[in-house]
Short mmCIF file of C-alpha atoms and ligand atoms in Angstrom, two decimals:
data_model
loop_
_atom_site.label_atom_id
_atom_site.label_comp_id
_atom_site.label_asym_id
_atom_site.label_seq_id
_atom_site.Cartn_x
_atom_site.Cartn_y
_atom_site.Cartn_z
CA MET A 1 32.02 15.88 -86.13
CA VAL A 2 28.58 15.37 -87.80
CA PRO A 3 25.71 16.88 -86.54
CA ALA A 4 22.66 14.23 -87.00
CA ALA A 5 20.07 15.07 -84.93
CA GLY A 6 17.71 16.82 -87.74
CA THR A 7 14.12 15.27 -87.82
CA GLY A 8 14.45 16.30 -92.19
CA MET A 9 11.44 14.39 -93.84
CA ARG A 10 11.79 16.25 -96.96
CA VAL A 11 13.07 13.18 -98.44
CA GLY A 12 9.97 10.96 -97.90
CA GLY A 13 9.61 7.87 -96.31
CA ASP A 14 9.39 6.97 -92.45
CA LEU A 15 12.84 7.81 -91.21
CA PRO A 16 14.67 10.91 -90.35
CA LYS A 17 16.95 11.56 -93.52
CA GLN A 18 20.10 10.65 -92.11
CA TYR A 19 18.72 6.80 -92.19
CA HIS A 20 16.65 6.86 -95.58
CA LEU A 21 19.24 3.78 -97.52
CA LEU A 22 21.11 4.82 -100.22
CA ALA A 23 22.80 1.94 -102.03
CA GLY A 24 21.52 -0.49 -99.05
CA ARG A 25 23.46 1.32 -96.38
CA PRO A 26 22.19 4.31 -94.36
CA MET A 27 22.96 8.00 -95.54
CA ILE A 28 25.04 9.39 -92.76
CA ARG A 29 27.01 5.99 -93.02
CA HIS A 30 28.22 7.01 -96.14
CA ALA A 31 28.60 10.45 -95.14
CA ILE A 32 31.28 9.69 -92.04
CA GLU A 33 33.10 7.01 -94.00
CA ALA A 34 35.02 8.81 -95.73
CA LEU A 35 36.01 10.79 -92.64
CA CYS A 36 36.79 7.41 -90.98
CA ALA A 37 38.91 6.32 -93.22
CA SER A 38 40.97 9.47 -93.45
CA PRO A 39 44.55 8.66 -91.71
CA ARG A 40 44.34 12.84 -91.39
CA ILE A 41 41.93 12.40 -88.75
CA GLN A 42 41.56 11.09 -85.29
CA ARG A 43 38.08 10.75 -83.84
CA VAL A 44 34.86 10.88 -85.40
CA PHE A 45 31.71 12.18 -83.37
CA VAL A 46 28.12 11.95 -84.48
CA VAL A 47 26.39 13.89 -82.65
CA LEU A 48 22.93 12.52 -82.33
CA ALA A 49 19.03 13.53 -80.96
CA GLU A 50 18.93 12.48 -77.11
CA ARG A 51 16.13 9.79 -77.87
CA ASP A 52 17.37 8.78 -81.28
CA GLU A 53 16.18 4.68 -81.43
CA ILE A 54 17.34 4.31 -84.84
CA TRP A 55 21.59 4.33 -84.66
CA GLU A 56 21.44 1.00 -82.73
CA ARG A 57 19.47 -0.92 -85.25
CA PHE A 58 22.49 -1.33 -87.34
CA ASP A 59 26.09 -2.40 -86.98
CA TRP A 60 28.40 0.30 -87.27
CA THR A 61 31.64 -1.60 -86.38
CA GLU A 62 32.97 -2.02 -89.80
CA LEU A 63 34.04 1.77 -89.47
CA GLY A 64 36.40 1.37 -86.09
CA VAL A 65 37.66 2.52 -83.42
CA LYS A 66 37.47 6.52 -83.84
CA LEU A 67 33.94 6.60 -83.97
CA SER A 68 32.28 8.22 -81.11
CA VAL A 69 28.33 8.81 -80.41
CA LEU A 70 27.25 12.23 -78.60
CA ARG A 71 23.54 12.15 -77.42
CA CYS A 72 23.33 16.05 -77.31
CA GLY A 73 21.65 17.21 -80.55
CA GLY A 74 19.52 20.64 -80.16
CA ALA A 75 16.74 22.43 -81.85
CA THR A 76 18.61 24.00 -84.24
CA ARG A 77 22.29 22.60 -86.49
CA ALA A 78 23.87 25.12 -84.89
CA ASP A 79 22.57 24.31 -81.14
CA SER A 80 23.64 20.28 -82.03
CA VAL A 81 27.04 21.53 -82.98
CA LEU A 82 27.91 23.42 -80.06
CA ASN A 83 26.94 21.20 -77.87
CA GLY A 84 28.65 18.30 -79.42
CA LEU A 85 32.02 20.86 -79.27
CA GLU A 86 31.13 21.53 -75.08
CA ALA A 87 30.68 17.90 -74.76
CA VAL A 88 34.14 16.91 -76.62
CA SER A 89 35.92 19.90 -74.82
CA ALA A 90 37.73 17.85 -72.51
CA VAL A 91 39.34 15.59 -75.13
CA VAL A 92 39.72 18.05 -77.93
CA LYS A 93 41.94 21.21 -77.71
CA ALA A 94 40.94 25.08 -78.15
CA ASP A 95 43.65 25.37 -81.17
CA ASP A 96 42.67 21.37 -82.81
CA TRP A 97 41.04 21.52 -85.61
CA VAL A 98 37.63 20.37 -86.09
CA LEU A 99 35.94 19.38 -89.27
CA VAL A 100 32.01 19.75 -89.26
CA HIS A 101 30.00 17.43 -91.92
CA ASP A 102 26.44 17.02 -92.46
CA ALA A 103 25.09 13.65 -92.44
CA ALA A 104 22.83 14.66 -95.50
CA ARG A 105 26.07 14.89 -97.45
CA PRO A 106 27.32 10.70 -98.43
CA CYS A 107 29.12 11.51 -101.84
CA LEU A 108 32.22 13.19 -99.99
CA SER A 109 35.33 12.14 -101.35
CA THR A 110 38.56 11.30 -100.32
CA ALA A 111 39.69 14.02 -102.66
CA GLN A 112 37.38 17.06 -101.86
CA LEU A 113 38.34 15.77 -98.04
CA ASP A 114 42.40 16.21 -98.56
CA ALA A 115 42.12 19.57 -100.58
CA LEU A 116 39.96 20.93 -98.08
CA ILE A 117 42.81 19.50 -94.95
CA GLU A 118 45.61 20.93 -97.66
CA GLN A 119 44.24 24.25 -98.49
CA VAL A 120 43.48 25.33 -94.68
CA GLY A 121 46.58 24.20 -93.54
CA GLU A 122 47.40 26.07 -91.05
CA ASP A 123 44.89 29.13 -92.19
CA GLU A 124 44.80 31.45 -89.52
CA VAL A 125 40.58 31.36 -90.04
CA GLY A 126 39.88 27.97 -91.23
CA GLY A 127 37.88 27.56 -94.40
CA ILE A 128 35.07 25.48 -96.21
CA LEU A 129 34.42 23.43 -98.93
CA ALA A 130 32.54 25.02 -101.41
CA ALA A 131 31.16 24.99 -105.18
CA PRO A 132 31.06 28.18 -107.31
CA VAL A 133 27.71 29.12 -108.47
CA ALA A 134 26.91 28.26 -112.49
CA ASP A 135 23.25 28.90 -112.48
CA THR A 136 22.09 32.42 -114.11
CA LEU A 137 20.81 33.66 -110.78
CA LYS A 138 17.40 35.63 -110.45
CA LEU A 139 16.30 37.99 -107.81
CA SER A 140 12.22 37.79 -107.67
CA THR A 141 9.40 40.06 -106.72
CA PRO A 142 6.52 38.99 -103.60
CA GLY A 143 4.75 38.06 -106.91
CA ARG A 144 7.30 35.98 -108.14
CA ARG A 145 8.53 37.78 -111.13
CA ILE A 146 11.93 38.32 -112.55
CA GLU A 147 13.34 41.49 -110.67
CA ARG A 148 16.56 41.69 -111.62
CA THR A 149 19.63 39.49 -112.53
CA VAL A 150 21.74 39.06 -109.88
CA SER A 151 25.81 38.73 -110.89
CA ARG A 152 27.21 35.13 -109.80
CA GLU A 153 31.06 36.59 -109.90
CA HIS A 154 32.59 35.81 -106.58
CA LEU A 155 29.14 33.73 -105.31
CA TRP A 156 29.98 30.42 -103.83
CA GLN A 157 27.55 27.61 -102.70
CA ALA A 158 28.79 26.91 -99.32
CA GLN A 159 29.12 22.96 -98.58
CA THR A 160 30.84 20.55 -95.65
CA PRO A 161 33.07 19.82 -93.89
CA GLN A 162 33.84 22.99 -92.44
CA MET A 163 37.01 23.61 -90.70
CA PHE A 164 37.85 26.02 -87.78
CA ARG A 165 40.01 25.57 -84.89
CA HIS A 166 37.92 24.18 -81.63
CA GLY A 167 38.30 27.36 -79.49
CA LEU A 168 37.64 29.33 -82.43
CA LEU A 169 34.11 27.37 -83.50
CA ARG A 170 32.89 27.07 -80.09
CA GLU A 171 33.12 30.73 -79.05
CA ALA A 172 31.76 31.88 -82.27
CA LEU A 173 28.50 29.34 -82.51
CA SER A 174 27.93 30.23 -78.89
CA ARG A 175 27.65 34.27 -79.81
CA SER A 176 25.47 33.41 -83.09
CA ARG A 177 23.11 30.65 -83.06
CA ILE A 178 21.09 32.24 -85.51
CA VAL A 179 23.15 30.67 -89.01
CA THR A 180 22.86 28.38 -90.95
CA ASP A 181 26.65 26.87 -91.37
CA GLU A 182 29.40 27.37 -89.19
CA ALA A 183 31.07 29.98 -91.55
CA GLY A 184 28.25 32.26 -90.82
CA ALA A 185 29.23 32.14 -87.32
CA VAL A 186 33.06 32.95 -87.87
CA GLU A 187 31.96 35.32 -90.21
CA ALA A 188 29.84 37.36 -87.88
CA LEU A 189 33.18 37.38 -85.74
CA GLY A 190 34.51 39.62 -88.33
CA ARG A 191 36.46 37.12 -90.05
CA HIS A 192 37.00 35.83 -93.72
CA PRO A 193 37.02 31.89 -94.32
CA LEU A 194 39.00 30.52 -97.23
CA LEU A 195 36.87 28.99 -99.71
CA VAL A 196 38.18 25.75 -100.88
CA ALA A 197 36.93 24.68 -104.23
CA SER A 198 34.70 21.54 -104.26
CA ASP A 199 31.57 20.27 -106.56
CA ALA A 200 28.57 19.80 -106.97
CA SER A 201 29.08 15.96 -106.14
CA ASN A 202 29.24 16.64 -102.55
CA LEU A 203 25.58 17.76 -103.04
CA LYS A 204 23.15 17.63 -99.75
CA VAL A 205 20.29 15.74 -99.99
CA THR A 206 17.06 17.35 -99.30
CA TYR A 207 14.67 16.33 -101.53
CA PRO A 208 13.84 13.09 -103.18
CA ALA A 209 15.32 14.03 -106.58
CA ASP A 210 18.63 14.09 -104.21
CA LEU A 211 18.38 10.77 -103.48
CA VAL A 212 18.59 9.80 -107.04
CA LEU A 213 21.59 11.72 -107.88
CA ALA A 214 22.79 11.00 -104.96
CA GLU A 215 22.84 6.93 -105.21
CA LYS A 216 24.42 7.46 -109.00
CA ILE A 217 27.57 9.57 -107.41
CA LEU A 218 27.72 6.69 -105.08
CA LEU A 219 27.29 3.31 -107.06
CA GLU A 220 29.63 4.68 -109.96
CA GLY A 221 32.34 6.01 -107.71
CA LYS A 222 33.03 9.37 -105.45
CA GLY A 223 34.46 12.26 -107.98
CA ALA A 224 37.28 13.80 -107.75
O1 LIG B 1 18.09 19.61 -92.64
P1 LIG B 1 19.14 19.91 -92.71
O2 LIG B 1 19.45 19.42 -94.14
O3 LIG B 1 19.87 21.89 -92.53
O4 LIG B 1 20.23 19.14 -91.74
C1 LIG B 1 21.66 19.52 -91.86
C2 LIG B 1 22.24 18.54 -91.01
O5 LIG B 1 22.07 18.78 -89.89
C3 LIG B 1 22.07 16.81 -90.51
O6 LIG B 1 23.14 16.38 -90.91
C4 LIG B 1 20.61 17.13 -89.59
O7 LIG B 1 20.56 16.00 -89.52
C5 LIG B 1 21.70 18.42 -88.45
N1 LIG B 1 20.83 18.71 -88.04
C6 LIG B 1 21.04 18.53 -86.38
N2 LIG B 1 20.33 19.01 -85.54
C7 LIG B 1 19.23 20.24 -85.51
C8 LIG B 1 19.23 19.78 -87.29
C9 LIG B 1 19.70 19.39 -87.65
O8 LIG B 1 22.27 17.66 -86.05
N3 LIG B 1 18.48 20.02 -84.65
#
């Protein structure tokens, strides 16, 4: 499931960022390509804002029959995901796996996707792609001076896809929607999702500088 109902404009341009062109194609197209191409994934649902008029401007037929569009985006990312999970509940069983992936992560590689699916396997809880923190971390005072250095040991940057069973994720998101990722909602249930090691190539595009880097990764071939 790919929530794409955001209006993210920090990246610049006239269009919501999921439609920003990267290597000649909309960002979301790259984000869903690896999912549509994977023989392990049966269906790909894109969650759009109800009044999205841009999706139809592009031709999606090359991605095949797995792809379906749901026009049930919500006010927040978590709302969009929950609405999407509810919309597919007639065709997705409670114990089926769902991978939630951001439209703003266009560089997901087949190797990263396969590692997530293989390592989560039949895990009780589920898991996410994440990168170990590489930088030294500073905690700031309100005046933007360094209060102290925070140990980066055991710290990870959460990425997507995030893989959970439909029933668990639906329950988690309906209980706590003030979360910035699916794992956060599952953690709030007292569960501990698995971290599957990824790397910085699966970056989230937020600012204009991210576009340059994402395009470079796409043109040079996605990382392992
Ligand atoms: O803005 P941000 O980068 O956090 O968005 C992450 C993903 O969530 C994007 O794919 C965006 O389109 C999606 N989103 C959504 N519904 C919202 C807000 C964001 O589907 N209301």
